[in-house]
Each structure stands twice: as structure tokens, then as C-alpha cells.
Amino acid sequence: MNKSVLDITTLSALAEPNRMNIVQLLRDGPLTVGEIADRLGLRQPQASKHLKVLSDSRIVEVRVDANRRIYKLRSEPFQAMDIWLQSFQHIMEERFDNLNYYLHELQNKEKP
């Protein structure tokens, strides 16, 4: 699979608020399941289920250290998402250009 192609499972996994919150926590660095659960006010089994989905979607990777599981973000899904979002940039720029043109037209009509 091409790593620059956005996988729909990435978007699906991130659509759930608790999983998005986990991803936001992990932006600052790796955390254990317990740390994630504590910071989000989740029970550890709930956090583990969300982390399993994120792991299966290849958004996070896990490292086992004795009896602890430490999770960290993988960069590839976010790079693919960035490439995908950039493909829409021309659409937004065109809309902003049209809005700018329209506002200038309105301003010109208001001048005596």
C-alpha cells in the first residue's frame, strides 16, 4: 500500500471523540495506558479498547516494557492526511479569491 494515500480507517478511527483525545494527548509524547486513562477520566479497559482501534488503524504503535504498554503516535498516517488535505487547498483558495472579489465589488458599489 502507498503510504502517502489516506486510508479511510484513519479517518474512521479519529472520528470517535475519545480516540481523538488520545491522539491529542500523545502529541506531547509516549504514554502508558494507565496515564492515558487517568488524564482522560476513562477506565483502563475503555482506554485499552480505544488504543486497540488506534493500533489496528496504524495510528499508534505500542512498546512493551515489562508489564506496561507504552503508546506513541506514528507519523505516516498524519503525513498521508496532510497530503490529502493539501489536495483540497486549491478549492479553498479559489473560494477565498471569489469572496475577496465579491467584497471588493461591494466596496466599489458603496463609493459615491
XYZ file of C-alpha atoms in Angstrom:
112
model
C 0.000 0.000 0.000
C 1.221 3.509 -0.831
C 1.951 5.269 2.458
C 1.005 8.678 1.063
C -2.571 7.552 0.399
C -5.006 8.395 3.168
C -6.616 5.251 4.489
C -10.302 5.581 5.372
C -9.641 3.594 8.564
C -7.556 6.530 9.801
C -10.471 8.919 9.489
C -12.865 6.377 10.930
C -10.649 5.776 13.954
C -10.203 9.502 14.574
C -13.930 10.205 14.288
C -14.564 8.871 17.789
C -14.006 11.655 20.386
C -12.129 9.546 22.959
C -9.709 8.305 20.308
C -9.155 11.852 19.066
C -8.469 12.908 22.670
C -5.937 10.080 22.998
C -4.190 11.224 19.821
C -4.077 14.773 21.141
C -2.511 13.549 24.388
C 0.087 11.526 22.509
C 1.199 14.578 20.523
C 3.276 15.523 23.561
C 4.981 12.133 23.728
C 4.508 8.463 24.587
C 2.205 7.462 27.448
C 1.160 4.274 29.171
C -2.409 3.009 29.088
C -2.801 4.000 32.729
C -1.578 7.549 32.113
C -3.968 7.925 29.184
C -6.889 6.562 31.192
C -6.121 8.865 34.140
C -5.745 12.012 32.029
C -8.967 11.375 30.116
C -11.005 10.100 33.056
C -11.553 6.711 31.413
C -11.435 3.271 32.932
C -8.333 1.377 31.839
C -10.322 -1.250 29.853
C -12.031 1.559 27.901
C -8.696 3.215 27.140
C -7.265 -0.144 26.060
C -10.143 -0.734 23.631
C -9.653 2.695 22.054
C -5.905 2.136 21.846
C -6.506 -1.214 20.132
C -8.541 0.537 17.421
C -5.814 3.177 17.031
C -3.175 0.466 16.868
C -5.127 -1.627 14.348
C -5.508 1.543 12.243
C -1.722 2.032 12.471
C -2.125 5.460 14.069
C -0.209 4.445 17.191
C 2.444 1.908 17.928
C 2.977 0.117 21.201
C 6.154 -0.812 23.029
C 6.016 -3.365 25.818
C 8.160 -2.559 28.859
C 7.797 -5.328 31.456
C 4.073 -5.249 32.318
C 3.460 -1.776 30.853
C 2.326 -0.891 27.358
C 3.630 2.429 26.129
C 1.884 4.043 23.165
C 3.187 6.660 20.763
C 1.932 8.220 17.554
C 3.147 7.046 14.173
C 3.911 9.852 11.722
C 2.864 8.117 8.485
C -0.940 8.388 8.871
C -0.651 12.094 9.622
C 1.680 12.696 6.685
C -0.852 10.968 4.425
C -3.646 13.082 5.917
C -1.639 16.242 5.308
C -1.073 15.297 1.648
C -4.771 14.521 1.262
C -5.816 17.836 2.831
C -3.384 19.756 0.645
C -5.144 18.299 -2.395
C -8.159 20.428 -1.397
C -6.161 23.607 -0.889
C -6.795 24.921 -4.408
C -10.550 24.657 -3.821
C -10.361 26.729 -0.662
C -8.022 29.272 -2.240
C -10.428 29.668 -5.158
C -13.312 30.244 -2.754
C -11.355 32.825 -0.804
C -10.383 34.560 -4.054
C -14.057 34.650 -5.073
C -15.048 36.030 -1.676
C -12.313 38.665 -1.892
C -13.513 39.681 -5.375
C -17.116 39.887 -4.149
C -16.137 42.054 -1.160
C -14.201 44.425 -3.444
C -17.232 44.669 -5.717
C -19.444 45.554 -2.748
C -16.981 48.184 -1.551
C -16.822 49.739 -5.033
C -20.632 49.934 -5.201
C -20.733 51.792 -1.879
C -18.315 54.509 -3.032
C -20.043 57.679 -4.385
